[in-house]
Short mmCIF file of C-alpha atoms and ligand atoms in Angstrom, two decimals:
data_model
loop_
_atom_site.label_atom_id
_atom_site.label_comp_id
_atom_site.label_asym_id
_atom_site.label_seq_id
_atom_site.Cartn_x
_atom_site.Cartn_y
_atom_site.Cartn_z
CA UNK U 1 106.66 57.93 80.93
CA UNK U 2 108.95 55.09 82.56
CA UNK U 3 110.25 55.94 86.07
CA UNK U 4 113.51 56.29 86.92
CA UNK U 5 115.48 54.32 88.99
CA UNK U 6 119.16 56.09 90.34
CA UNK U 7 121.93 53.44 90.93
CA UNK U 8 124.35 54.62 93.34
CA UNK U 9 128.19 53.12 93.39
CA UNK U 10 130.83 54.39 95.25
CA UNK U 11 134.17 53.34 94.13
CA UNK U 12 137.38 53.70 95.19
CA UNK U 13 140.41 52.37 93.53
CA UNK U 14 138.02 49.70 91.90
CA UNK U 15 139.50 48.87 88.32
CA UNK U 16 139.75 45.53 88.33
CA UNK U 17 135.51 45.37 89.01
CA UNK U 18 133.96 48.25 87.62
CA UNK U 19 134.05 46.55 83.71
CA UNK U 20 132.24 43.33 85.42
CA UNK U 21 130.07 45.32 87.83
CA UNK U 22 128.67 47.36 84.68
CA UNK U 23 127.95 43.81 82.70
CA UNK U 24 126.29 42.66 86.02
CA UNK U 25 124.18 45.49 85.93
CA UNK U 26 122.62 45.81 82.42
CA UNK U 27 121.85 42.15 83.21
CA UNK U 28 120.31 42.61 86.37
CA UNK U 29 118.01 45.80 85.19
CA UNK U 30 117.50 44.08 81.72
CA UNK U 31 114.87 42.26 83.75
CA UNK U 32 112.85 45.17 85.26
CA UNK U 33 110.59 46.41 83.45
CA UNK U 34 108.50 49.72 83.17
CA UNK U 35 111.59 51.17 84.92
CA UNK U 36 114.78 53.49 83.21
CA UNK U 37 117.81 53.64 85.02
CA UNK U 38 120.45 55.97 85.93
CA UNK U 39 123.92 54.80 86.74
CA UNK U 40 125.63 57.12 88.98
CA UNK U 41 129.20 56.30 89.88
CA UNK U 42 131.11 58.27 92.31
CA UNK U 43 134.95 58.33 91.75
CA UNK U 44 136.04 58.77 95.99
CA UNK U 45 139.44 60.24 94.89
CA UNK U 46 140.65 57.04 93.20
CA UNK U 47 144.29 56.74 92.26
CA UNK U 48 144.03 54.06 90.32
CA UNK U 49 142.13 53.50 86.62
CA UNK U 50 138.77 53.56 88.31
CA UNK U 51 138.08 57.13 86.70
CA UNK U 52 138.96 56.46 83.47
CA UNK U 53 136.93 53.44 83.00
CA UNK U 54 134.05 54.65 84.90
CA UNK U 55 134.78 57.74 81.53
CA UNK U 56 135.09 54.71 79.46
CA UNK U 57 131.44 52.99 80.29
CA UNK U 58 130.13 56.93 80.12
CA UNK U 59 131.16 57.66 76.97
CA UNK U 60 129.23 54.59 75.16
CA UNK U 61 126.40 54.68 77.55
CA UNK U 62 124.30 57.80 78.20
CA UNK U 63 122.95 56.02 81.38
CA UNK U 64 125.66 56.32 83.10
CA UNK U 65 126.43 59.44 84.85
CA UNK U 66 129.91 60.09 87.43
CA UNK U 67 131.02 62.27 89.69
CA UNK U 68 134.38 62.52 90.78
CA UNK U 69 136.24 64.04 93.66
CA UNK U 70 138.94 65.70 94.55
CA UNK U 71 140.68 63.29 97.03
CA UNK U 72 139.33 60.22 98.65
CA UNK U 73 136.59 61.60 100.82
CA UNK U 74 135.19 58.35 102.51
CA UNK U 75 132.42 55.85 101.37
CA UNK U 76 130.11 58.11 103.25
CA UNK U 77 130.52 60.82 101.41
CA UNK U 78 130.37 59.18 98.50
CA UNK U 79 126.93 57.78 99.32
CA UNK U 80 125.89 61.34 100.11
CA UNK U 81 127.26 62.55 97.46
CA UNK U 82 125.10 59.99 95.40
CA UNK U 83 121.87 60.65 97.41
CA UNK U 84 122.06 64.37 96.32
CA UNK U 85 122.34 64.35 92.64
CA UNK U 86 119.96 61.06 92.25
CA UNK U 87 117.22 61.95 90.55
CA UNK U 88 115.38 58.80 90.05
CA UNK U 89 111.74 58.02 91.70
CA UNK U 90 113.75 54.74 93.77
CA UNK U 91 116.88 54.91 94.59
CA UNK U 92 119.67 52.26 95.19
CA UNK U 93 123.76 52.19 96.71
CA UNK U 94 125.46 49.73 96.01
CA UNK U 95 129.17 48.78 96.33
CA UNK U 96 131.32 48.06 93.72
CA UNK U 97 132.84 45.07 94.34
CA UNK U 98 129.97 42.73 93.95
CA UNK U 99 129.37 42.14 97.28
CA UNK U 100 126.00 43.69 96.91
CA UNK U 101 124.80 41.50 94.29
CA UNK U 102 122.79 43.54 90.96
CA UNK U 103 120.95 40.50 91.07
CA UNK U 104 118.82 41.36 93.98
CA UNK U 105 117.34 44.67 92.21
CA UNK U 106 114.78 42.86 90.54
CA UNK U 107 113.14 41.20 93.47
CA UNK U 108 113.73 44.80 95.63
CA UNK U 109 111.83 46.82 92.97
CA UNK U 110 109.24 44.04 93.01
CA UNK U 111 108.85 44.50 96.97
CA UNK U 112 108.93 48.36 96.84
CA UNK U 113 105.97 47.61 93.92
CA UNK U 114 104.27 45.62 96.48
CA UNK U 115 103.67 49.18 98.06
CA UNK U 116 103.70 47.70 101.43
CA UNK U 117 107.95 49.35 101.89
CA UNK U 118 109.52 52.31 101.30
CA UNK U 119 112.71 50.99 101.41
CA UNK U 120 114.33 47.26 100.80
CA UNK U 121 117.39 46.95 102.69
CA UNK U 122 120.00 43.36 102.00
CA UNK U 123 121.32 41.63 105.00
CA UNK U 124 123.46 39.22 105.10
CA UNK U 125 122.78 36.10 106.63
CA UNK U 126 126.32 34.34 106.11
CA UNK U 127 129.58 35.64 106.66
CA UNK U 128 131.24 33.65 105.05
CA UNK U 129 134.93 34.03 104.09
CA UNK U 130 135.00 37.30 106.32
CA UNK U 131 138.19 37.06 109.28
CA UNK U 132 136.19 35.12 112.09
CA UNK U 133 137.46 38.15 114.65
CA UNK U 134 135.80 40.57 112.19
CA UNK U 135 132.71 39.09 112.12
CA UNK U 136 132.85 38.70 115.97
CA UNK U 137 133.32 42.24 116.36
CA UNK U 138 130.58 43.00 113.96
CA UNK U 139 128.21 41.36 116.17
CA UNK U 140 128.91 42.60 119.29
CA UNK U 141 129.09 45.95 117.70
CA UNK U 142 125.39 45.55 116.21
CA UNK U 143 123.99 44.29 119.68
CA UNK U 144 125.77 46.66 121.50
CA UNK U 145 124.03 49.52 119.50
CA UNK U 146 120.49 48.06 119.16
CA UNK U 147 121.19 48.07 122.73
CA UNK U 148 122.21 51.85 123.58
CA UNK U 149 120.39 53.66 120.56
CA UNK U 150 116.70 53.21 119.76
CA UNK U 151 117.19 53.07 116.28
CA UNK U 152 117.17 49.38 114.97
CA UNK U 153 119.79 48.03 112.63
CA UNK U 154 120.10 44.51 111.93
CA UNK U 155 122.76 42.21 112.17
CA UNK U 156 124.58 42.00 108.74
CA UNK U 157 122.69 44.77 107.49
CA UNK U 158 124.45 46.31 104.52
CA UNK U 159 124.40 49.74 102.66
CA UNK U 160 122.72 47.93 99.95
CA UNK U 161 119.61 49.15 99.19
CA UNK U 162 116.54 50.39 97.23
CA UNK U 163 114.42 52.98 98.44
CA UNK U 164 111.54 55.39 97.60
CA UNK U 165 112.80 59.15 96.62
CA UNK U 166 110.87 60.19 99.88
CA UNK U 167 113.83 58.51 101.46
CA UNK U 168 116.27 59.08 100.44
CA UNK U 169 115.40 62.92 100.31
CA UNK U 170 114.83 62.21 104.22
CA UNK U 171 117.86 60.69 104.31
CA UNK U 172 119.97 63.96 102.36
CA UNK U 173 118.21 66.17 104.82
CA UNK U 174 120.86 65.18 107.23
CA UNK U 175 123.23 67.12 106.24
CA UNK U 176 126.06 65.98 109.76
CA UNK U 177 129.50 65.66 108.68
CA UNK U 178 130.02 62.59 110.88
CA UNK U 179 127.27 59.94 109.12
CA UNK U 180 126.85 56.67 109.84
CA UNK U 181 123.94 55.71 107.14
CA UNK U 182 122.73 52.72 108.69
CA UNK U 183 122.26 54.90 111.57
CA UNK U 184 120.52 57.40 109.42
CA UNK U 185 118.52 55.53 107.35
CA UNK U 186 116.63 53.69 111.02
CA UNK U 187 116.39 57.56 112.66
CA UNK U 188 114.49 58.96 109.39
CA UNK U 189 112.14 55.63 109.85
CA UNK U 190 109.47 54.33 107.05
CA UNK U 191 108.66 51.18 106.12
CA UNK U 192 112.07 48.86 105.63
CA UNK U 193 112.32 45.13 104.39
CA UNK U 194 115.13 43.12 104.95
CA UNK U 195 115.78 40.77 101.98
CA UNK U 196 118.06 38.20 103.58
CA UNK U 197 120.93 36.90 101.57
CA UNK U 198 124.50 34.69 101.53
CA UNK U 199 127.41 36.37 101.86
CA UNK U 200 129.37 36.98 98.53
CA UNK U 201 132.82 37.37 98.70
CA UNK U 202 134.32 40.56 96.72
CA UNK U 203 135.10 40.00 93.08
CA UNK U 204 138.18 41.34 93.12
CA UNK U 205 140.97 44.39 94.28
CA UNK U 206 141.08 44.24 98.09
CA UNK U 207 138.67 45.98 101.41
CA UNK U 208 139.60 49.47 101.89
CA UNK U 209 138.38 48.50 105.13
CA UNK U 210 141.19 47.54 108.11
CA UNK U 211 140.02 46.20 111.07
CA UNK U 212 140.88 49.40 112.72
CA UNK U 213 139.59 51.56 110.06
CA UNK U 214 136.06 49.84 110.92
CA UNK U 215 135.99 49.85 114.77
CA UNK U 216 136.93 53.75 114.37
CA UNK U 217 134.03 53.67 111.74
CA UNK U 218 131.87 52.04 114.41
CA UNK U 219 132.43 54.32 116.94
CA UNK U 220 130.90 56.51 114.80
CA UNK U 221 133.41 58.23 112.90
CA UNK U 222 137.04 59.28 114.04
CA UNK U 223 137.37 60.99 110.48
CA UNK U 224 139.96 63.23 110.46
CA UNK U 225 143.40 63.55 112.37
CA UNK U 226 142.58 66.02 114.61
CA UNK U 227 140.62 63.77 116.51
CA UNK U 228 142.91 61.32 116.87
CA UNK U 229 144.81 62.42 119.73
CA UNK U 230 141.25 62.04 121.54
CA UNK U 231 140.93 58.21 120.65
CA UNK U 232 144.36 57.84 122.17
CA UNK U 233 143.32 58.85 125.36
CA UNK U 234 141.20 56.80 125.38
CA UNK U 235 143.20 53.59 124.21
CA UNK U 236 145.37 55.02 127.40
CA UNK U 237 142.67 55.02 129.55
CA UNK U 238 141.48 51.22 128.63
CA UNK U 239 145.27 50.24 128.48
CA UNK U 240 145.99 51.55 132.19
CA UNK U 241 142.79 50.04 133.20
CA UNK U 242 143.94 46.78 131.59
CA UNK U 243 147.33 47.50 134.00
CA UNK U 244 145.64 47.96 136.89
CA UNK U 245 144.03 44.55 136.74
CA UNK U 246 146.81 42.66 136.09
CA UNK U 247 148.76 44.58 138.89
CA UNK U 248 146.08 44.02 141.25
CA UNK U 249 146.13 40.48 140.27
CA UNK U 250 149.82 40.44 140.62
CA UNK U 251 149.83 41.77 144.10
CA UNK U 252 146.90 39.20 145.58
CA UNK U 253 149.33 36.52 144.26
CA UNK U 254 152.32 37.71 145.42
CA UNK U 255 150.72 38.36 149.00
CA UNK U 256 149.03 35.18 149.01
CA UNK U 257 152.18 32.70 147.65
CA UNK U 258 155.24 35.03 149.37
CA UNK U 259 153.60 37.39 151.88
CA UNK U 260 153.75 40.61 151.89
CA UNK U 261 156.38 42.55 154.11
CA UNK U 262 155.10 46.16 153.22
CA UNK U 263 151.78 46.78 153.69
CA UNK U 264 149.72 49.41 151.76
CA UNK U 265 151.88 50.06 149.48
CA UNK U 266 150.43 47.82 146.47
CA UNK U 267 147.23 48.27 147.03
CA UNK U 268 147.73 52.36 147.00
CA UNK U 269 149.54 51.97 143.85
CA UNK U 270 146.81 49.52 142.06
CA UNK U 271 143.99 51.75 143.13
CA UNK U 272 146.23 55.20 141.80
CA UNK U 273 146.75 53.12 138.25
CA UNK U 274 143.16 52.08 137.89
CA UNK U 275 141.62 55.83 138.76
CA UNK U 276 144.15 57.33 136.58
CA UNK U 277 143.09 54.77 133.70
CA UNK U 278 139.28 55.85 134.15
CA UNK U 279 139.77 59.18 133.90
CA UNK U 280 141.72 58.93 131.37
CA UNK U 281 138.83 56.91 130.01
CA UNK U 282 135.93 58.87 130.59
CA UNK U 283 138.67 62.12 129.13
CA UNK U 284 138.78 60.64 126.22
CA UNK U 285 134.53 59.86 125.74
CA UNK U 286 133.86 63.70 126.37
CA UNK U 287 136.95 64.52 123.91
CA UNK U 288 135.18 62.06 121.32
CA UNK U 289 131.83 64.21 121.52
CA UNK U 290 134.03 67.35 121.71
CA UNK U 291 135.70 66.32 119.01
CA UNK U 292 132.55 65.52 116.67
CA UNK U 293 130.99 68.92 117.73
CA UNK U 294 134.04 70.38 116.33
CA UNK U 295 133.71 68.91 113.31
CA UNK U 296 130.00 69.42 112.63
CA UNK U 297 130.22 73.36 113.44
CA UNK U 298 133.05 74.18 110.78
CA UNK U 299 130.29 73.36 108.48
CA UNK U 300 132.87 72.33 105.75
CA UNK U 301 131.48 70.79 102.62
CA UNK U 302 131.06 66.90 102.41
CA UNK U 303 132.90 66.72 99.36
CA UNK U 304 134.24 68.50 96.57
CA UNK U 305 133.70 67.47 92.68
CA UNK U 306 136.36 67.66 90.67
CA UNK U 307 134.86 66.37 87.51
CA UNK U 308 131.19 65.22 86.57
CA UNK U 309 128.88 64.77 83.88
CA UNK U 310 125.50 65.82 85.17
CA UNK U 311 124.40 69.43 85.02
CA UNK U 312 125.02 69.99 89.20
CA UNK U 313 122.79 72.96 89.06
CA UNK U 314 119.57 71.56 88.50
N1 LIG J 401 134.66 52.93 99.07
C1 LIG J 401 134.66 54.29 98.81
N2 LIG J 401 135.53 55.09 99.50
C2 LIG J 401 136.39 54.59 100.45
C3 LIG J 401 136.35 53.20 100.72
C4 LIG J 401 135.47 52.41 100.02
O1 LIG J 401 133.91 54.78 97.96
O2 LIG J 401 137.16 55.37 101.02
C5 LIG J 401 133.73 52.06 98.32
C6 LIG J 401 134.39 50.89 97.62
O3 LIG J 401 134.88 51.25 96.34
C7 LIG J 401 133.25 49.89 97.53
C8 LIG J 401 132.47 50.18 98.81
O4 LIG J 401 132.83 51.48 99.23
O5 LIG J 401 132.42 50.14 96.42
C9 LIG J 401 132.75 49.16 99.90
O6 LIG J 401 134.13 49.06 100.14
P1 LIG J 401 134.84 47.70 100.50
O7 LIG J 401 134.40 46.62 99.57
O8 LIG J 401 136.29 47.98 100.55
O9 LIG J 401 134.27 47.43 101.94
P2 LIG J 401 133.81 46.02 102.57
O10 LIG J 401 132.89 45.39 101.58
O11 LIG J 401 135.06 45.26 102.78
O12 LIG J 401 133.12 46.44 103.84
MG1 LIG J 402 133.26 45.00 99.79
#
């Protein structure tokens, strides 16, 4: 018997690509052979047409499988939604926008065949027609955490990839409410390849990613609105901070161009503003940990299906 290979897409408000992601696809697997696959779209609580076309490309193809949700859950869930209901022998996530070119899968299943990887992971070597700020703060972001973690993710790295079921069963295990799947998929370990390769630009609709929505992301997870209040403190805390320096710097200049007829004064206030802004700081870091422990002992589900075509009791 063939094995099976899952393909994983979240999509969220993705109409104007699913039709041309699906074409992209058959091509793409058309060329892998001694393989079946299994489409699995995930419907994150669009509210545009995504569902009904992803019912569409169902209804004339039994490959395709869906699951939808109730509301928009996150990407994350959606990929971990995905990872639990795949039931193929390698498993892939890909985006829906094209970004993560089909056309890869051949040469990935041909590396995974190679034995020598358990998983085959797409980075992107180009960033090409991405804000230049973005991609700055990408990279700091990457080095920053290769620095402070010991799990190894590399620069560009995408969620795009193909792995053995071993895996991505590692990779369901961890069940935390707050994911961050690069982050997961370097913690559970094995054997990863990075297949380099340029930068596509999305096909079309728009990112449902803000440049705010992604440093949040990157600070692993500000997910739901009770934590917010946390992050403000510490914006506050990094905002006094910023005062402080420019008060400080105010005062040396003032002193040193006009002199300075009351003494002690500015430097009492300057030093008062800067504490205050640490504190504030180093508040809102604990409340940021607090704040994920809170989330991860309510225990609530990941997601919930609204609608779906596989049998979710098997
Ligand atoms: N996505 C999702 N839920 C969300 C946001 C995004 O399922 O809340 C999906 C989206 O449909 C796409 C993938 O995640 O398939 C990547 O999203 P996007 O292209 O907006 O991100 P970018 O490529 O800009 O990082
Ligand atoms: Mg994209």
């Amino acid at each position: 018997m063939p094995k099976l290979i899952s393909l994983i897409v979240p999509c969220y408000n993705e109409e104007k690509t699913l039709r041309l992601l699906y074409s992209e696809i058959c091509k793409a697997v058309g060329a892998i052979k001694n393989y079946d696959i299994e489409l699995l779209f995930v419907n994150d609580g669009s509210n545009d047409n995504t569902f009904d076309i992803i019912n569409e490309i169902s209804s004339g193809d039994a490959r395709v499988k869906y699951i939808s949700f109730s509301r928009n859950f996150g990407k994350e869930a959606a990929m971990y939604a995905g990872l639990c209901h795949a039931k193929g022998d390698l498993v892939a996530v890909m985006d829906a926008d094209m970004q993560d070119p089909p056309s890869l899968l051949p040469e990935m299943v041909k590396l995974i065949e190679t034995g020598k990887y358990d998983s085959v992971a797409a980075r992107r070597v180009t960033r090409d027609g991405e804000p230049p700020i973005r991609s700055l703060f990408a990279r700091m972001f990457y080095c920053l955490l290769n620095h402070m973690t010991n799990i190894e993710i590399a620069d560009g790295a995408r969620d795009f990839r193909l792995m053995r079921r071993e895996v991505a069963h590692a990779v369901v295990q961890m069940k935390e409410v707050n994911r961050f799947s690069k982050g997961l998929y370097g913690w559970v370990g094995f054997r990863t390849y990075w297949l380099p390769f340029k930068n596509v630009e999305r096909a079309a609709g728009e990112t449902k990613w803000s440049f705010w929505k992604l440093l949040l992301y990157s600070l692993d997870g500000i997910t739901s609105f009770s934590q917010i209040p946390l992050s403000l403190a510490s914006v506050g805390g990094i905002m006094l901070t910023f005062a402080s320096f420019i008060m400080i710097l105010f005062v040396i200049i003032r002193k040193l161009v006009f002199g300075d007829p009351v003494t002690g004064w500015a430097s009492l206030v300057c030093i008062i503003t800067f504490i205050g802004g640490i504190e504030l700081l180093c508040i809102g870091i604990v409340g940021q940990y607090l704040a994920k422990t809170y989330m991860e002992v309510k225990q609530r589900p990941h997601y919930i299906i609204k609608d779906t075509n596989i049998d979710t009791n098997s």
